[in-house]
mmCIF file of C-alpha atoms in Angstrom:
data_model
loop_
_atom_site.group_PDB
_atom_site.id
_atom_site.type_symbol
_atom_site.label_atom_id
_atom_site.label_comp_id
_atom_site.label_asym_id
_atom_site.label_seq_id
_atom_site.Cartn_x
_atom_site.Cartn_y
_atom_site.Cartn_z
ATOM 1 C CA UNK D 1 -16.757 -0.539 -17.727
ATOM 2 C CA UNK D 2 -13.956 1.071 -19.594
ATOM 3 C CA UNK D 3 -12.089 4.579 -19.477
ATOM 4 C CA UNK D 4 -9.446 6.191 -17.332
ATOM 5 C CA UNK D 5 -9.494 8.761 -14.820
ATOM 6 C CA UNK D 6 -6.896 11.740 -14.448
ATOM 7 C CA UNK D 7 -6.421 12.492 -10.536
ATOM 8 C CA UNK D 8 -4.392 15.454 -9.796
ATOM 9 C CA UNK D 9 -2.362 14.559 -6.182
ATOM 10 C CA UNK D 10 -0.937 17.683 -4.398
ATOM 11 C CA UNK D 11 1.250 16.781 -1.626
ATOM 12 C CA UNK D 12 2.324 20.058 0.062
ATOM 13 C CA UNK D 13 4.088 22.272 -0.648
ATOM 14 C CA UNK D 14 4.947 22.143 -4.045
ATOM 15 C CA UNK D 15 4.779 18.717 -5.497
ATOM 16 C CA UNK D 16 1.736 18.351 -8.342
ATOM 17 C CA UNK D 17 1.709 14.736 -10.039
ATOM 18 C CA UNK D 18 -1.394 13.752 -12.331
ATOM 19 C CA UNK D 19 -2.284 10.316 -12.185
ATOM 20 C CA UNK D 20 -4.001 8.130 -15.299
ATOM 21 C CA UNK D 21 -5.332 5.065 -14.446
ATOM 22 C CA UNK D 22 -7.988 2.341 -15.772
ATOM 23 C CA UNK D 23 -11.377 2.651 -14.408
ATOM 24 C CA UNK D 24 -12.174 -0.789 -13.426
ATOM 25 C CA UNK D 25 -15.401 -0.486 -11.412
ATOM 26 C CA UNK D 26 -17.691 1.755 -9.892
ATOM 27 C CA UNK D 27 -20.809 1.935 -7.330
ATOM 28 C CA UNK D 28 -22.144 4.761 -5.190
ATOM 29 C CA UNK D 29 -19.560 4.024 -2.454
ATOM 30 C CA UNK D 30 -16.339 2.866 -3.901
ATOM 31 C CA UNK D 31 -14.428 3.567 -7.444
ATOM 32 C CA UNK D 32 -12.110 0.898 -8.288
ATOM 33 C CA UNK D 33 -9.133 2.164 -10.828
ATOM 34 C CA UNK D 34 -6.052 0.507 -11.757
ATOM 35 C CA UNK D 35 -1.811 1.747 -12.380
ATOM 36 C CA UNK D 36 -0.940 -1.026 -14.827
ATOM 37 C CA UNK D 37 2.385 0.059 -14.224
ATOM 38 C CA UNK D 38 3.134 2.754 -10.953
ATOM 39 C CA UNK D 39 5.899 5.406 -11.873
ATOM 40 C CA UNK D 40 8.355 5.484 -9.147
ATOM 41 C CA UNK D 41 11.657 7.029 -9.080
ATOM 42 C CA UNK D 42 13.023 4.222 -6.572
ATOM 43 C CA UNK D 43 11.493 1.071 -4.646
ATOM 44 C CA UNK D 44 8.743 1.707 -1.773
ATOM 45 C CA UNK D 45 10.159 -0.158 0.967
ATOM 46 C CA UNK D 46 8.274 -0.702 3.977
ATOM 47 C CA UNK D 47 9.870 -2.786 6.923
ATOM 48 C CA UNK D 48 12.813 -3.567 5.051
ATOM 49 C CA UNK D 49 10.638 -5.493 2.668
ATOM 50 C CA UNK D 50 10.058 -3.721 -0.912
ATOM 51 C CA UNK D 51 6.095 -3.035 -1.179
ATOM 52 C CA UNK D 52 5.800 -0.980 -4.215
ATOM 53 C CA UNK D 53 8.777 -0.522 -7.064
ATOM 54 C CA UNK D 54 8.846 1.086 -10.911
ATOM 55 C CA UNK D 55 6.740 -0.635 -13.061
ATOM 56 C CA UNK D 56 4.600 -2.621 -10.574
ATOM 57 C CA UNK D 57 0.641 -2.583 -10.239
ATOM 58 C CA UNK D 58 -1.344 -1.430 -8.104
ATOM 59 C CA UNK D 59 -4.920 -1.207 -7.807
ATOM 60 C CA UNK D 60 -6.553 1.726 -5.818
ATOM 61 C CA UNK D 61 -10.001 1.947 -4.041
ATOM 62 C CA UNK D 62 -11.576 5.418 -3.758
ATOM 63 C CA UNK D 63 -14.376 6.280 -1.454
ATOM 64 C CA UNK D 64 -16.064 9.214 -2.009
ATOM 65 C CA UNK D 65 -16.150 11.533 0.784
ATOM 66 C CA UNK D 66 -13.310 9.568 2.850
ATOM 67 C CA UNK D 67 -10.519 10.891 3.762
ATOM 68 C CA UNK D 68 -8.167 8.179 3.013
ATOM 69 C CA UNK D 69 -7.635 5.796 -0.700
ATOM 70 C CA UNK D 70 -6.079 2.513 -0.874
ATOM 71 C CA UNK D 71 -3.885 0.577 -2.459
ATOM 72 C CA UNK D 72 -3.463 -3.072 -2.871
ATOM 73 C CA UNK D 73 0.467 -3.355 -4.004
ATOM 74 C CA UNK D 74 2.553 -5.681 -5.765
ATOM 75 C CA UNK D 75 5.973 -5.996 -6.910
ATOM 76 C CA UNK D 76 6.611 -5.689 -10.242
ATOM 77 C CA UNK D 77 6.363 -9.322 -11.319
ATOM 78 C CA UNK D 78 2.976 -9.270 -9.566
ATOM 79 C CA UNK D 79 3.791 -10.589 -6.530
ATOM 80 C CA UNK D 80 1.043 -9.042 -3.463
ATOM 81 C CA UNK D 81 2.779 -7.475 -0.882
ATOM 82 C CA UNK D 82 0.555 -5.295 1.393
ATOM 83 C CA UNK D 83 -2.603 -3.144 1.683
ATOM 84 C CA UNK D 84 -1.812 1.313 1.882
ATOM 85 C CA UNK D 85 -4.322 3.399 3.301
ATOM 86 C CA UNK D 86 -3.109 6.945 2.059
ATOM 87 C CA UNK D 87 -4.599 9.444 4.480
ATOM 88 C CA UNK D 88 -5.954 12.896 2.359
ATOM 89 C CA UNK D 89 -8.334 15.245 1.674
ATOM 90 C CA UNK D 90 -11.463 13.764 0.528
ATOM 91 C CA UNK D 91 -11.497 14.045 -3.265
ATOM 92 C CA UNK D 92 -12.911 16.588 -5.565
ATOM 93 C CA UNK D 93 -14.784 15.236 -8.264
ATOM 94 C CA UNK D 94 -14.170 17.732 -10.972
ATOM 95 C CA UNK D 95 -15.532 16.023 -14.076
ATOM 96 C CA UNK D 96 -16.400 12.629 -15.055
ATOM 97 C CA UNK D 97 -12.549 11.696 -15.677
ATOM 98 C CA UNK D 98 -10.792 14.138 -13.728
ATOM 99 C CA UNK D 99 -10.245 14.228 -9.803
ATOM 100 C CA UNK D 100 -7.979 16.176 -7.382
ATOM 101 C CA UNK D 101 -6.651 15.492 -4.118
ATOM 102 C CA UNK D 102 -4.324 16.370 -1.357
ATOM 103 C CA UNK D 103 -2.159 13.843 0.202
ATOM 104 C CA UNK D 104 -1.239 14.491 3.903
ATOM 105 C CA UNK D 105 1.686 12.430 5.024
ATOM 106 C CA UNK D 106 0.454 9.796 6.910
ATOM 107 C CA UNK D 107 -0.239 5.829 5.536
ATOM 108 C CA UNK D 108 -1.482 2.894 7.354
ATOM 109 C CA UNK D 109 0.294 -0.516 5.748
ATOM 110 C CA UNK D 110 -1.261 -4.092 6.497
ATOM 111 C CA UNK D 111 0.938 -6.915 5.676
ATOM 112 C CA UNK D 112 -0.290 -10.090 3.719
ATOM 113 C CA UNK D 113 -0.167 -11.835 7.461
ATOM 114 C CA UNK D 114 -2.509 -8.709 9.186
ATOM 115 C CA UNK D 115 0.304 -6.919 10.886
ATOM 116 C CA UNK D 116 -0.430 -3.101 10.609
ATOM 117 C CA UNK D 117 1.322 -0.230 11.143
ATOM 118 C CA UNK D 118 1.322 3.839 10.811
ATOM 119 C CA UNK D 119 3.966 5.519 8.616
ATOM 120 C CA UNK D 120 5.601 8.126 7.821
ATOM 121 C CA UNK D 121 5.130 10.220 11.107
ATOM 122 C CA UNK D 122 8.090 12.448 10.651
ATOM 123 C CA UNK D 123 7.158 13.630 7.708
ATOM 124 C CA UNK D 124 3.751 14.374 8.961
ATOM 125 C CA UNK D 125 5.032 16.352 11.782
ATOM 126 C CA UNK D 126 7.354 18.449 9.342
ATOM 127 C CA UNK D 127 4.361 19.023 7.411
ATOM 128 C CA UNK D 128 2.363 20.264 9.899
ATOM 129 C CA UNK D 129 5.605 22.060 11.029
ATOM 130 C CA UNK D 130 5.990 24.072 8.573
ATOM 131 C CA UNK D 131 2.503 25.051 8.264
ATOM 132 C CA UNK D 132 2.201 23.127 5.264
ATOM 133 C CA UNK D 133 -0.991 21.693 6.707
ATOM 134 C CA UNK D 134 -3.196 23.691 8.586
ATOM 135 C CA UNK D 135 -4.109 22.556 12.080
ATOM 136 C CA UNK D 136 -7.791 21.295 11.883
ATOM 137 C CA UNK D 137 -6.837 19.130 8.530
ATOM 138 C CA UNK D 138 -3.840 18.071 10.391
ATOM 139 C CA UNK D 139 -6.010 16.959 13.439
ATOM 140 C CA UNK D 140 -8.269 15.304 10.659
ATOM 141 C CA UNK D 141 -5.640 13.286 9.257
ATOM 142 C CA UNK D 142 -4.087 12.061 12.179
ATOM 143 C CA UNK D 143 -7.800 11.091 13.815
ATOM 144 C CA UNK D 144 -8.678 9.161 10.191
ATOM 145 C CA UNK D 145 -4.898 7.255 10.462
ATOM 146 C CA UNK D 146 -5.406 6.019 14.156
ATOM 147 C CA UNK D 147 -8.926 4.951 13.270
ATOM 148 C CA UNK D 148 -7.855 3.259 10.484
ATOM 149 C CA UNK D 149 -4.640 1.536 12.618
ATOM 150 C CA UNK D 150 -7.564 0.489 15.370
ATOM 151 C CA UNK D 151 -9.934 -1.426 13.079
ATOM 152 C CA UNK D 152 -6.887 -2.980 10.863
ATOM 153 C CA UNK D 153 -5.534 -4.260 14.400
ATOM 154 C CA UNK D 154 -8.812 -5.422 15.395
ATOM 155 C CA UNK D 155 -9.286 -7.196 12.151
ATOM 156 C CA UNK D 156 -11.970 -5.366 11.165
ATOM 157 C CA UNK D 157 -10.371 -3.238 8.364
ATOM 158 C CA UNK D 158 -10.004 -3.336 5.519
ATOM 159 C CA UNK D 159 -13.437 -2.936 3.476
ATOM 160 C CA UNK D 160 -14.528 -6.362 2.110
ATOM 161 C CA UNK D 161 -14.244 -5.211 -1.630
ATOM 162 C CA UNK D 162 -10.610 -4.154 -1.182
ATOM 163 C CA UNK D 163 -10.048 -8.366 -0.510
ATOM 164 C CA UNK D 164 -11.974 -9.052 -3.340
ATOM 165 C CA UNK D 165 -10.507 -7.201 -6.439
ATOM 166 C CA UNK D 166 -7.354 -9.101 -6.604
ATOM 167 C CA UNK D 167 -5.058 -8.335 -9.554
ATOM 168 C CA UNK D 168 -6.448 -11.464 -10.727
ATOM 169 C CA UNK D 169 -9.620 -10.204 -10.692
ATOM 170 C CA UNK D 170 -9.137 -7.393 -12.276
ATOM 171 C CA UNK D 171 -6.837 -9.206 -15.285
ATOM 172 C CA UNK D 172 -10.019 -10.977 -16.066
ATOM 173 C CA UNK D 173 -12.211 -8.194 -15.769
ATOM 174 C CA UNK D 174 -10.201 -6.155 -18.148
ATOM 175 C CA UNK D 175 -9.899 -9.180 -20.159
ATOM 176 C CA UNK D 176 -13.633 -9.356 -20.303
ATOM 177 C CA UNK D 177 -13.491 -12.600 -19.007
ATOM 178 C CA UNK D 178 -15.731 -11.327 -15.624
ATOM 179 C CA UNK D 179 -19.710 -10.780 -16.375
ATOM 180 C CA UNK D 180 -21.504 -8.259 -14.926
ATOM 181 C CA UNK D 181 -23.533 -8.683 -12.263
ATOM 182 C CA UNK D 182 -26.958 -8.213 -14.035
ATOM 183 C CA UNK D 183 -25.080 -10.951 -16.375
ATOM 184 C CA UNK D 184 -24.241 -13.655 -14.307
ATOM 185 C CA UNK D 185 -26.399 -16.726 -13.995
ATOM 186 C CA UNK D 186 -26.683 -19.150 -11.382
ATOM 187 C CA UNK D 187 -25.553 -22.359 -11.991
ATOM 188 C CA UNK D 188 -27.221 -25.720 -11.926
ATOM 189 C CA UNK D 189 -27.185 -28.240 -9.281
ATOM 190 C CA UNK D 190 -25.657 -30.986 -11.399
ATOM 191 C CA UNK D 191 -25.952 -33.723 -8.538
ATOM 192 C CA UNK D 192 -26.101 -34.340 -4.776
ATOM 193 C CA UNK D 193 -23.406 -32.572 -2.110
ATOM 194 C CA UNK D 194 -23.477 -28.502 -2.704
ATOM 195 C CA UNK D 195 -23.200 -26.850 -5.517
ATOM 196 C CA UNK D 196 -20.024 -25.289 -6.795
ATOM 197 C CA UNK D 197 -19.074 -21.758 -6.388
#
């Protein structure tokens, strides 16, 4: 799979950014798509630790009809440093390649060593404050961040397929160095003990 997808991210009140970024893979409930390299004014530090900076990747997961994406982040030199749930507005599918969003303040950030925790709750509050978010989208996003937070603290979050498309992964996929499913081939059992994965 090949192409790029444009996603237009609103984050109220007056901040429009369009996103491109490398469709990587797709099914009925996830679209994987990867920032080769994540434009950022200054460093994404989380817990005194940098998660995201200029120039790194990151690979995002979006699931259609959620109302969260996320992000697996790395430091520039490729380094993994966390998983970002970034609560929004489900997305809009507007064309093949082109998507629109909302973002509405508040993330969920699991460490490498399962430690999670919610963000940004000032700015959420502001938001909502200010009337920048309306109060039943509000009550939405703060319902899909604490859900989120529950399940990442009981282990049970996130989605298997966000642990599986490392950067790695998705090097070699890009690469063309992955087969497709319908591709792959078991292989034989050269001799006794199991066989190799």
């Amino acid at each position: 799979m090949d192409g790029f997808v444009h996603i237009h991210y609103h984050r109220p009140p007056d901040r429009h950014d369009i996103f491109v970024q490398r469709l990587v893979h797709r099914t009925a409930g996830v679209i994987v798509t990867f920032l080769e390299r994540t434009p950022l004014p200054r460093p994404i530090e989380i817990g005194g630790r940098i998660a995201l900076e200029d120039g790194a990747p990151a690979i995002w997961f979006t699931f259609p009809g959620a109302w969260h994406d996320i992000g697996r982040f790395h430091r520039a030199d490729g380094t993994f440093t966390g998983i970002y749930a970034n609560i929004l507005t489900p997305v809009r599918f507007e064309g093949p390649d082109t998507w629109s969003t909302t973002d509405l303040y508040l993330d969920v950030w699991l460490e490498p060593d399962g430690r999670a925790a919610l963000l940004d709750e000032d700015e959420f509050a502001r938001a909502a404050g200010h009337g920048w978010i309306d109060a039943e989208i509000a009550g939405a996003a703060r319902a899909e961040a604490e859900r989120i937070l529950a399940r990442a603290r009981r282990n049970a979050w996130p989605p298997a397929v966000v642990r599986e498309w490392t950067l790695e992964r998705v090097h070699r996929h890009l690469a063309g160095a992955e087969a497709a499913p319908h591709e792959r081939r078991p292989r034989p059992h050269a001799g006794p003990g199991p066989a190799a994965h």
